PDB file of C-alpha atoms in Angstrom:
ATOM      1  CA  MET A   1    -268.443   3.916 147.661  1.00 48.00           C
ATOM      2  CA  SER A   2    -267.313   2.372 144.392  1.00 48.00           C
ATOM      3  CA  VAL A   3    -269.785   0.698 142.084  1.00 57.00           C
ATOM      4  CA  ASN A   4    -268.288  -1.696 139.569  1.00 59.00           C
ATOM      5  CA  PHE A   5    -270.748  -3.882 137.665  1.00 60.00           C
ATOM      6  CA  PHE A   6    -269.129  -5.328 134.556  1.00 54.00           C
ATOM      7  CA  ASN A   7    -272.468  -6.306 133.041  1.00 69.00           C
ATOM      8  CA  SER A   8    -275.607  -4.400 134.002  1.00 68.00           C
ATOM      9  CA  ASP A   9    -277.771  -7.248 132.619  1.00 76.00           C
ATOM     10  CA  GLU A  10    -276.185  -9.834 134.930  1.00 87.00           C
ATOM     11  CA  PRO A  11    -277.878 -10.208 138.347  1.00 93.00           C
ATOM     12  CA  ASN A  12    -275.437  -8.828 140.890  1.00 94.00           C
ATOM     13  CA  PHE A  13    -275.253  -6.730 144.046  1.00 95.00           C
ATOM     14  CA  LEU A  14    -272.848  -4.865 146.307  1.00 95.00           C
ATOM     15  CA  PHE A  15    -273.049  -5.068 150.065  1.00 96.00           C
ATOM     16  CA  ASN A  16    -270.693  -2.921 152.130  1.00 93.00           C
ATOM     17  CA  ASN A  17    -268.715  -2.098 148.998  1.00 92.00           C
ATOM     18  CA  LYS A  18    -268.051  -5.755 148.125  1.00 94.00           C
ATOM     19  CA  ASN A  19    -269.199  -7.073 144.756  1.00 94.00           C
ATOM     20  CA  ALA A  20    -270.976 -10.456 144.833  1.00 94.00           C
ATOM     21  CA  VAL A  21    -269.765 -11.549 141.399  1.00 93.00           C
ATOM     22  CA  THR A  22    -266.261 -10.123 141.175  1.00 92.00           C
ATOM     23  CA  ASP A  23    -265.210 -10.370 144.840  1.00 93.00           C
ATOM     24  CA  PHE A  24    -266.832 -13.694 145.830  1.00 93.00           C
ATOM     25  CA  GLU A  25    -267.523 -15.492 142.516  1.00 93.00           C
ATOM     26  CA  CYS A  26    -271.260 -15.635 143.215  1.00 93.00           C
ATOM     27  CA  ILE A  27    -273.613 -16.896 140.536  1.00 91.00           C
ATOM     28  CA  ILE A  28    -277.114 -15.454 140.950  1.00 92.00           C
ATOM     29  CA  GLU A  29    -279.684 -17.390 138.951  1.00 87.00           C
ATOM     30  CA  SER A  30    -282.709 -15.092 139.274  1.00 86.00           C
ATOM     31  CA  GLU A  31    -283.254 -11.450 138.348  1.00 89.00           C
ATOM     32  CA  LEU A  32    -283.223  -9.182 141.396  1.00 91.00           C
ATOM     33  CA  PRO A  33    -286.616  -7.768 142.378  1.00 87.00           C
ATOM     34  CA  GLU A  34    -287.753  -4.152 142.360  1.00 89.00           C
ATOM     35  CA  ILE A  35    -289.811  -3.524 145.508  1.00 89.00           C
ATOM     36  CA  LEU A  36    -292.173  -0.645 146.286  1.00 88.00           C
ATOM     37  CA  PRO A  37    -292.358   0.063 150.046  1.00 86.00           C
ATOM     38  CA  GLN A  38    -295.793   0.259 151.606  1.00 86.00           C
ATOM     39  CA  LYS A  39    -297.184   3.209 153.532  1.00 84.00           C
ATOM     40  CA  ARG A  40    -298.038   2.525 157.162  1.00 78.00           C
ATOM     41  CA  TYR A  41    -301.795   2.763 157.810  1.00 75.00           C
ATOM     42  CA  GLU A  42    -303.879   2.626 160.960  1.00 77.00           C
ATOM     43  CA  THR A  43    -307.208   0.963 160.186  1.00 77.00           C
ATOM     44  CA  TYR A  44    -310.338   1.544 162.243  1.00 70.00           C
ATOM     45  CA  THR A  45    -313.859   0.159 162.123  1.00 76.00           C
ATOM     46  CA  ILE A  46    -316.774   2.145 163.463  1.00 77.00           C
ATOM     47  CA  GLU A  47    -319.948   0.458 164.555  1.00 76.00           C
ATOM     48  CA  GLY A  48    -322.853   1.448 162.358  1.00 71.00           C
ATOM     49  CA  ARG A  49    -320.587   2.540 159.474  1.00 73.00           C
ATOM     50  CA  ASN A  50    -319.730   0.474 156.425  1.00 72.00           C
ATOM     51  CA  GLY A  51    -316.156  -0.377 155.555  1.00 69.00           C
ATOM     52  CA  GLU A  52    -313.040   0.923 157.304  1.00 73.00           C
ATOM     53  CA  LEU A  53    -311.310   4.204 158.083  1.00 71.00           C
ATOM     54  CA  ASN A  54    -307.637   4.414 157.131  1.00 70.00           C
ATOM     55  CA  GLU A  55    -305.229   7.005 158.541  1.00 73.00           C
ATOM     56  CA  THR A  56    -301.570   7.539 157.726  1.00 67.00           C
ATOM     57  CA  LEU A  57    -298.817   9.927 158.807  1.00 67.00           C
ATOM     58  CA  ASN A  58    -297.176   9.315 155.410  1.00 77.00           C
ATOM     59  CA  ASP A  59    -294.499   7.076 156.892  1.00 82.00           C
ATOM     60  CA  TYR A  60    -293.417   3.795 155.282  1.00 87.00           C
ATOM     61  CA  GLU A  61    -292.776   0.248 156.454  1.00 90.00           C
ATOM     62  CA  ALA A  62    -289.377  -1.434 156.307  1.00 92.00           C
ATOM     63  CA  PHE A  63    -289.342  -4.547 154.125  1.00 93.00           C
ATOM     64  CA  ASP A  64    -287.457  -7.761 153.379  1.00 93.00           C
ATOM     65  CA  TYR A  65    -285.394  -7.844 150.186  1.00 94.00           C
ATOM     66  CA  GLU A  66    -284.675 -11.482 149.310  1.00 93.00           C
ATOM     67  CA  ILE A  67    -282.079 -12.698 146.803  1.00 93.00           C
ATOM     68  CA  LYS A  68    -282.569 -16.344 145.960  1.00 89.00           C
ATOM     69  CA  SER A  69    -280.459 -19.136 144.502  1.00 87.00           C
ATOM     70  CA  ILE A  70    -276.955 -17.754 145.020  1.00 90.00           C
ATOM     71  CA  THR A  71    -274.191 -20.260 144.232  1.00 89.00           C
ATOM     72  CA  ILE A  72    -270.609 -19.899 145.488  1.00 90.00           C
ATOM     73  CA  PRO A  73    -267.491 -22.091 145.222  1.00 89.00           C
ATOM     74  CA  TYR A  74    -266.984 -24.419 148.176  1.00 84.00           C
ATOM     75  CA  ASP A  75    -263.836 -22.635 149.370  1.00 87.00           C
ATOM     76  CA  ARG A  76    -265.517 -19.176 149.578  1.00 89.00           C
ATOM     77  CA  LEU A  77    -268.105 -20.194 152.174  1.00 87.00           C
ATOM     78  CA  ARG A  78    -266.347 -18.837 155.254  1.00 89.00           C
ATOM     79  CA  GLU A  79    -265.678 -15.362 153.879  1.00 92.00           C
ATOM     80  CA  VAL A  80    -269.202 -15.089 152.417  1.00 91.00           C
ATOM     81  CA  LYS A  81    -270.647 -15.870 155.860  1.00 88.00           C
ATOM     82  CA  LYS A  82    -268.623 -13.022 157.349  1.00 91.00           C
ATOM     83  CA  TRP A  83    -269.565 -10.660 154.516  1.00 93.00           C
ATOM     84  CA  LEU A  84    -273.350 -11.185 154.581  1.00 92.00           C
ATOM     85  CA  ASN A  85    -273.796 -10.370 158.225  1.00 90.00           C
ATOM     86  CA  GLY A  86    -274.914  -7.218 160.036  1.00 92.00           C
ATOM     87  CA  PRO A  87    -275.727  -3.669 158.873  1.00 95.00           C
ATOM     88  CA  GLY A  88    -274.582  -2.027 155.660  1.00 95.00           C
ATOM     89  CA  LYS A  89    -275.497  -0.536 152.307  1.00 96.00           C
ATOM     90  CA  LEU A  90    -277.011  -2.606 149.500  1.00 96.00           C
ATOM     91  CA  ILE A  91    -276.707  -1.664 145.818  1.00 95.00           C
ATOM     92  CA  THR A  92    -278.281  -3.798 143.102  1.00 94.00           C
ATOM     93  CA  HIS A  93    -277.206  -4.064 139.470  1.00 91.00           C
ATOM     94  CA  ASN A  94    -280.555  -2.717 138.251  1.00 88.00           C
ATOM     95  CA  GLN A  95    -280.249   0.499 140.312  1.00 88.00           C
ATOM     96  CA  GLU A  96    -276.528   1.238 140.427  1.00 89.00           C
ATOM     97  CA  ASP A  97    -276.787   4.891 141.502  1.00 92.00           C
ATOM     98  CA  GLN A  98    -278.933   4.282 144.611  1.00 95.00           C
ATOM     99  CA  TYR A  99    -278.577   2.218 147.782  1.00 96.00           C
ATOM    100  CA  TYR A 100    -280.646   0.787 150.627  1.00 96.00           C
ATOM    101  CA  GLU A 101    -279.627   0.998 154.269  1.00 95.00           C
ATOM    102  CA  CYS A 102    -280.225  -2.506 155.573  1.00 95.00           C
ATOM    103  CA  ILE A 103    -279.255  -5.369 157.854  1.00 94.00           C
ATOM    104  CA  ALA A 104    -278.212  -8.613 156.190  1.00 91.00           C
ATOM    105  CA  ASN A 105    -279.632 -11.842 157.482  1.00 72.00           C
ATOM    106  CA  MET A 106    -281.649 -10.216 160.258  1.00 40.00           C
ATOM    107  CA  SER A 107    -284.992 -11.985 160.045  1.00 41.00           C
ATOM    108  CA  LYS A 108    -283.972 -15.614 159.538  1.00 50.00           C
ATOM    109  CA  GLU A 109    -281.028 -17.954 159.339  1.00 49.00           C
ATOM    110  CA  VAL A 110    -279.281 -18.604 156.041  1.00 58.00           C
ATOM    111  CA  GLN A 111    -278.976 -22.265 155.100  1.00 61.00           C
ATOM    112  CA  PHE A 112    -276.015 -23.187 152.916  1.00 64.00           C
ATOM    113  CA  GLU A 113    -276.677 -26.336 150.883  1.00 64.00           C
ATOM    114  CA  ASN A 114    -273.709 -28.391 149.752  1.00 67.00           C
ATOM    115  CA  GLU A 115    -273.895 -29.184 146.018  1.00 62.00           C
ATOM    116  CA  TRP A 116    -271.728 -32.255 145.304  1.00 64.00           C
ATOM    117  CA  GLY A 117    -268.880 -30.935 147.445  1.00 63.00           C
ATOM    118  CA  TYR A 118    -267.961 -28.211 144.926  1.00 76.00           C
ATOM    119  CA  PHE A 119    -270.538 -25.438 145.475  1.00 83.00           C
ATOM    120  CA  TYR A 120    -272.848 -24.028 148.102  1.00 85.00           C
ATOM    121  CA  THR A 121    -276.285 -22.625 147.230  1.00 86.00           C
ATOM    122  CA  PHE A 122    -278.194 -20.260 149.510  1.00 87.00           C
ATOM    123  CA  ASP A 123    -280.742 -17.433 149.748  1.00 89.00           C
ATOM    124  CA  VAL A 124    -280.098 -14.195 151.644  1.00 92.00           C
ATOM    125  CA  THR A 125    -282.559 -11.678 153.088  1.00 93.00           C
ATOM    126  CA  PHE A 126    -281.813  -7.995 153.696  1.00 95.00           C
ATOM    127  CA  ARG A 127    -284.073  -6.069 156.070  1.00 94.00           C
ATOM    128  CA  CYS A 128    -284.218  -2.708 154.294  1.00 95.00           C
ATOM    129  CA  GLN A 129    -285.252   0.781 155.287  1.00 94.00           C
ATOM    130  CA  PRO A 130    -288.062   1.889 152.967  1.00 94.00           C
ATOM    131  CA  PHE A 131    -286.234   4.497 150.890  1.00 95.00           C
ATOM    132  CA  LYS A 132    -283.272   4.374 148.554  1.00 96.00           C
ATOM    133  CA  LYS A 133    -280.642   7.112 148.707  1.00 95.00           C
ATOM    134  CA  LYS A 134    -278.158   8.466 146.185  1.00 95.00           C
ATOM    135  CA  VAL A 135    -274.730   6.821 145.945  1.00 93.00           C
ATOM    136  CA  ASN A 136    -271.864   9.312 146.417  1.00 91.00           C
ATOM    137  CA  GLU A 137    -274.141  12.328 146.776  1.00 94.00           C
ATOM    138  CA  GLN A 138    -272.197  15.580 146.446  1.00 95.00           C
ATOM    139  CA  PRO A 139    -273.021  18.704 148.458  1.00 96.00           C
ATOM    140  CA  ARG A 140    -274.334  21.850 146.854  1.00 96.00           C
ATOM    141  CA  ASP A 141    -273.129  25.340 147.799  1.00 97.00           C
ATOM    142  CA  LEU A 142    -275.695  27.782 149.151  1.00 96.00           C
ATOM    143  CA  LYS A 143    -275.329  31.540 149.375  1.00 94.00           C
ATOM    144  CA  VAL A 144    -276.519  33.987 151.989  1.00 95.00           C
ATOM    145  CA  GLY A 145    -279.975  35.175 150.964  1.00 95.00           C
ATOM    146  CA  GLU A 146    -282.772  33.516 149.006  1.00 96.00           C
ATOM    147  CA  GLN A 147    -282.406  30.731 146.432  1.00 96.00           C
ATOM    148  CA  THR A 148    -284.433  27.919 144.888  1.00 97.00           C
ATOM    149  CA  VAL A 149    -283.238  24.318 145.180  1.00 96.00           C
ATOM    150  CA  PHE A 150    -284.799  21.418 143.271  1.00 97.00           C
ATOM    151  CA  ASP A 151    -285.062  18.036 144.961  1.00 97.00           C
ATOM    152  CA  PHE A 152    -285.325  15.049 142.619  1.00 95.00           C
ATOM    153  CA  GLY A 153    -286.572  12.581 145.239  1.00 96.00           C
ATOM    154  CA  ASP A 154    -289.991  10.998 145.688  1.00 96.00           C
ATOM    155  CA  GLU A 155    -290.680  11.866 149.346  1.00 95.00           C
ATOM    156  CA  THR A 156    -289.696  14.378 152.031  1.00 95.00           C
ATOM    157  CA  ALA A 157    -285.907  14.585 152.499  1.00 96.00           C
ATOM    158  CA  TYR A 158    -283.986  15.562 155.635  1.00 96.00           C
ATOM    159  CA  PRO A 159    -280.878  17.473 154.543  1.00 97.00           C
ATOM    160  CA  LYS A 160    -277.492  17.867 156.199  1.00 97.00           C
ATOM    161  CA  PHE A 161    -275.607  21.175 156.431  1.00 98.00           C
ATOM    162  CA  LYS A 162    -271.968  22.099 156.968  1.00 97.00           C
ATOM    163  CA  ILE A 163    -271.519  25.816 157.637  1.00 97.00           C
ATOM    164  CA  LYS A 164    -268.280  27.750 158.140  1.00 97.00           C
ATOM    165  CA  SER A 165    -269.694  30.195 160.661  1.00 96.00           C
ATOM    166  CA  ALA A 166    -268.298  33.669 161.268  1.00 95.00           C
ATOM    167  CA  GLY A 167    -269.977  33.637 164.691  1.00 94.00           C
ATOM    168  CA  GLY A 168    -273.375  34.736 165.942  1.00 95.00           C
ATOM    169  CA  ASP A 169    -276.846  33.498 165.046  1.00 96.00           C
ATOM    170  CA  ILE A 170    -277.427  31.463 161.856  1.00 96.00           C
ATOM    171  CA  GLY A 171    -280.882  31.123 160.310  1.00 96.00           C
ATOM    172  CA  ILE A 172    -282.171  28.655 157.700  1.00 97.00           C
ATOM    173  CA  TYR A 173    -285.667  29.016 156.281  1.00 96.00           C
ATOM    174  CA  ILE A 174    -287.035  26.374 153.900  1.00 96.00           C
ATOM    175  CA  ASN A 175    -290.518  26.756 152.415  1.00 93.00           C
ATOM    176  CA  GLY A 176    -291.452  29.096 155.259  1.00 89.00           C
ATOM    177  CA  ASP A 177    -290.232  26.908 158.147  1.00 92.00           C
ATOM    178  CA  GLU A 178    -287.747  28.663 160.419  1.00 95.00           C
ATOM    179  CA  PHE A 179    -284.665  27.130 162.056  1.00 97.00           C
ATOM    180  CA  ILE A 180    -282.135  29.245 163.968  1.00 97.00           C
ATOM    181  CA  VAL A 181    -278.887  28.251 165.682  1.00 96.00           C
ATOM    182  CA  LEU A 182    -277.991  30.712 168.432  1.00 96.00           C
ATOM    183  CA  ASN A 183    -274.603  32.123 169.420  1.00 93.00           C
ATOM    184  CA  THR A 184    -272.350  30.069 167.167  1.00 95.00           C
ATOM    185  CA  LEU A 185    -268.575  30.397 167.331  1.00 95.00           C
ATOM    186  CA  GLU A 186    -266.306  31.156 164.385  1.00 95.00           C
ATOM    187  CA  ASP A 187    -265.902  27.513 163.428  1.00 96.00           C
ATOM    188  CA  ASP A 188    -267.520  24.712 161.431  1.00 96.00           C
ATOM    189  CA  LEU A 189    -271.172  24.065 162.298  1.00 97.00           C
ATOM    190  CA  PHE A 190    -272.944  20.790 161.451  1.00 97.00           C
ATOM    191  CA  ILE A 191    -276.729  20.376 161.257  1.00 97.00           C
ATOM    192  CA  ASP A 192    -278.255  16.936 160.679  1.00 97.00           C
ATOM    193  CA  CYS A 193    -281.995  17.283 160.080  1.00 96.00           C
ATOM    194  CA  GLU A 194    -282.608  13.527 160.007  1.00 94.00           C
ATOM    195  CA  LEU A 195    -281.044  12.921 163.418  1.00 94.00           C
ATOM    196  CA  GLY A 196    -282.195  16.280 164.762  1.00 95.00           C
ATOM    197  CA  THR A 197    -278.707  17.305 165.918  1.00 96.00           C
ATOM    198  CA  VAL A 198    -276.621  20.490 165.874  1.00 96.00           C
ATOM    199  CA  TYR A 199    -272.884  20.212 166.532  1.00 95.00           C
ATOM    200  CA  GLN A 200    -269.990  22.637 166.741  1.00 96.00           C
ATOM    201  CA  PRO A 201    -266.541  21.838 168.192  1.00 94.00           C
ATOM    202  CA  ASN A 202    -265.844  23.572 171.508  1.00 90.00           C
ATOM    203  CA  ASN A 203    -269.414  24.837 171.733  1.00 92.00           C
ATOM    204  CA  ILE A 204    -272.852  23.608 172.780  1.00 91.00           C
ATOM    205  CA  PRO A 205    -275.105  25.472 170.351  1.00 91.00           C
ATOM    206  CA  PHE A 206    -278.777  25.994 171.105  1.00 94.00           C
ATOM    207  CA  SER A 207    -281.393  26.068 168.377  1.00 95.00           C
ATOM    208  CA  LYS A 208    -285.036  26.938 167.935  1.00 95.00           C
ATOM    209  CA  GLY A 209    -287.616  26.244 165.271  1.00 95.00           C
ATOM    210  CA  ILE A 210    -288.240  23.281 162.992  1.00 94.00           C
ATOM    211  CA  PHE A 211    -285.409  21.227 161.509  1.00 96.00           C
ATOM    212  CA  PRO A 212    -285.597  21.951 157.757  1.00 94.00           C
ATOM    213  CA  THR A 213    -286.946  19.447 155.233  1.00 96.00           C
ATOM    214  CA  LEU A 214    -287.013  19.381 151.430  1.00 97.00           C
ATOM    215  CA  GLU A 215    -290.052  18.417 149.382  1.00 97.00           C
ATOM    216  CA  PRO A 216    -289.887  16.869 145.889  1.00 97.00           C
ATOM    217  CA  GLY A 217    -289.588  19.663 143.338  1.00 97.00           C
ATOM    218  CA  ASN A 218    -288.685  23.300 143.965  1.00 98.00           C
ATOM    219  CA  ASN A 219    -287.853  24.503 147.483  1.00 97.00           C
ATOM    220  CA  THR A 220    -287.301  28.118 148.543  1.00 97.00           C
ATOM    221  CA  ILE A 221    -284.317  28.432 150.897  1.00 97.00           C
ATOM    222  CA  ILE A 222    -283.244  31.572 152.763  1.00 96.00           C
ATOM    223  CA  VAL A 223    -279.930  31.605 154.642  1.00 96.00           C
ATOM    224  CA  ILE A 224    -279.123  34.469 157.020  1.00 96.00           C
ATOM    225  CA  GLY A 225    -276.273  35.281 159.399  1.00 95.00           C
ATOM    226  CA  GLY A 226    -272.503  35.594 159.313  1.00 93.00           C
ATOM    227  CA  MET A 227    -270.812  32.747 157.469  1.00 94.00           C
ATOM    228  CA  TYR A 228    -268.019  32.086 155.007  1.00 95.00           C
ATOM    229  CA  GLU A 229    -269.444  28.985 153.317  1.00 96.00           C
ATOM    230  CA  VAL A 230    -272.610  26.867 153.381  1.00 97.00           C
ATOM    231  CA  GLN A 231    -272.857  23.341 151.991  1.00 97.00           C
ATOM    232  CA  MET A 232    -276.016  21.239 151.894  1.00 97.00           C
ATOM    233  CA  TRP A 233    -276.534  17.569 151.123  1.00 97.00           C
ATOM    234  CA  ASN A 234    -280.153  17.094 149.982  1.00 97.00           C
ATOM    235  CA  ARG A 235    -280.175  13.416 151.007  1.00 96.00           C
ATOM    236  CA  SER A 236    -283.017  12.829 148.552  1.00 97.00           C
ATOM    237  CA  VAL A 237    -285.024   9.645 149.026  1.00 96.00           C
ATOM    238  CA  TYR A 238    -286.487   7.406 146.324  1.00 96.00           C
ATOM    239  CA  LEU A 239    -289.220   4.764 146.306  1.00 92.00           C
TER     240      LEU A 239
END
């Protein structure tokens, strides 16, 4: 995904790799907001006890990210309507190296107001997942045995692995949690800890244990088994 903001002080955003200012001649009058997602709490009241009890599983709510007062030339209306529609990745000028996964225009209709027949002005709302992720994250190479990996994120991350297996069982241990893929073939093996999937062409691999996660800071990783190469994408998440 390319990020090309000519002026980091000018309000601007990319959605699905299209630049509002340079690709559609948008003029954005207001500074774009910085939003902190909220943790999800269950609140209980108990008769005979003052106040409330709050419980959380440390998960976060999705939120609406609204960009107001966008002006476009009259003749760009049709293509802007097509652009700001459906799911995609949102990057803002004030956080160029991170993106939100979101759906444009999900919660309400966008009204385009005609300004003297030359411009249209509108607001757009993106329904965003709570965490930002790194733009163009590169994998890191792991070795067989023990190593320490630092995660720069703010909350628990669910990594992705690509392993060139030599066949047999493959084990990944992170911070004491065990995850083993059984009876792999000599082929590429893919593990997605966020989706909870294990995939290998021409094989239906079985696994046992807990899909690995990374915590902010140092993480102890042990890799065991026969393999030629191991790559891991941290998929760090940021508030």
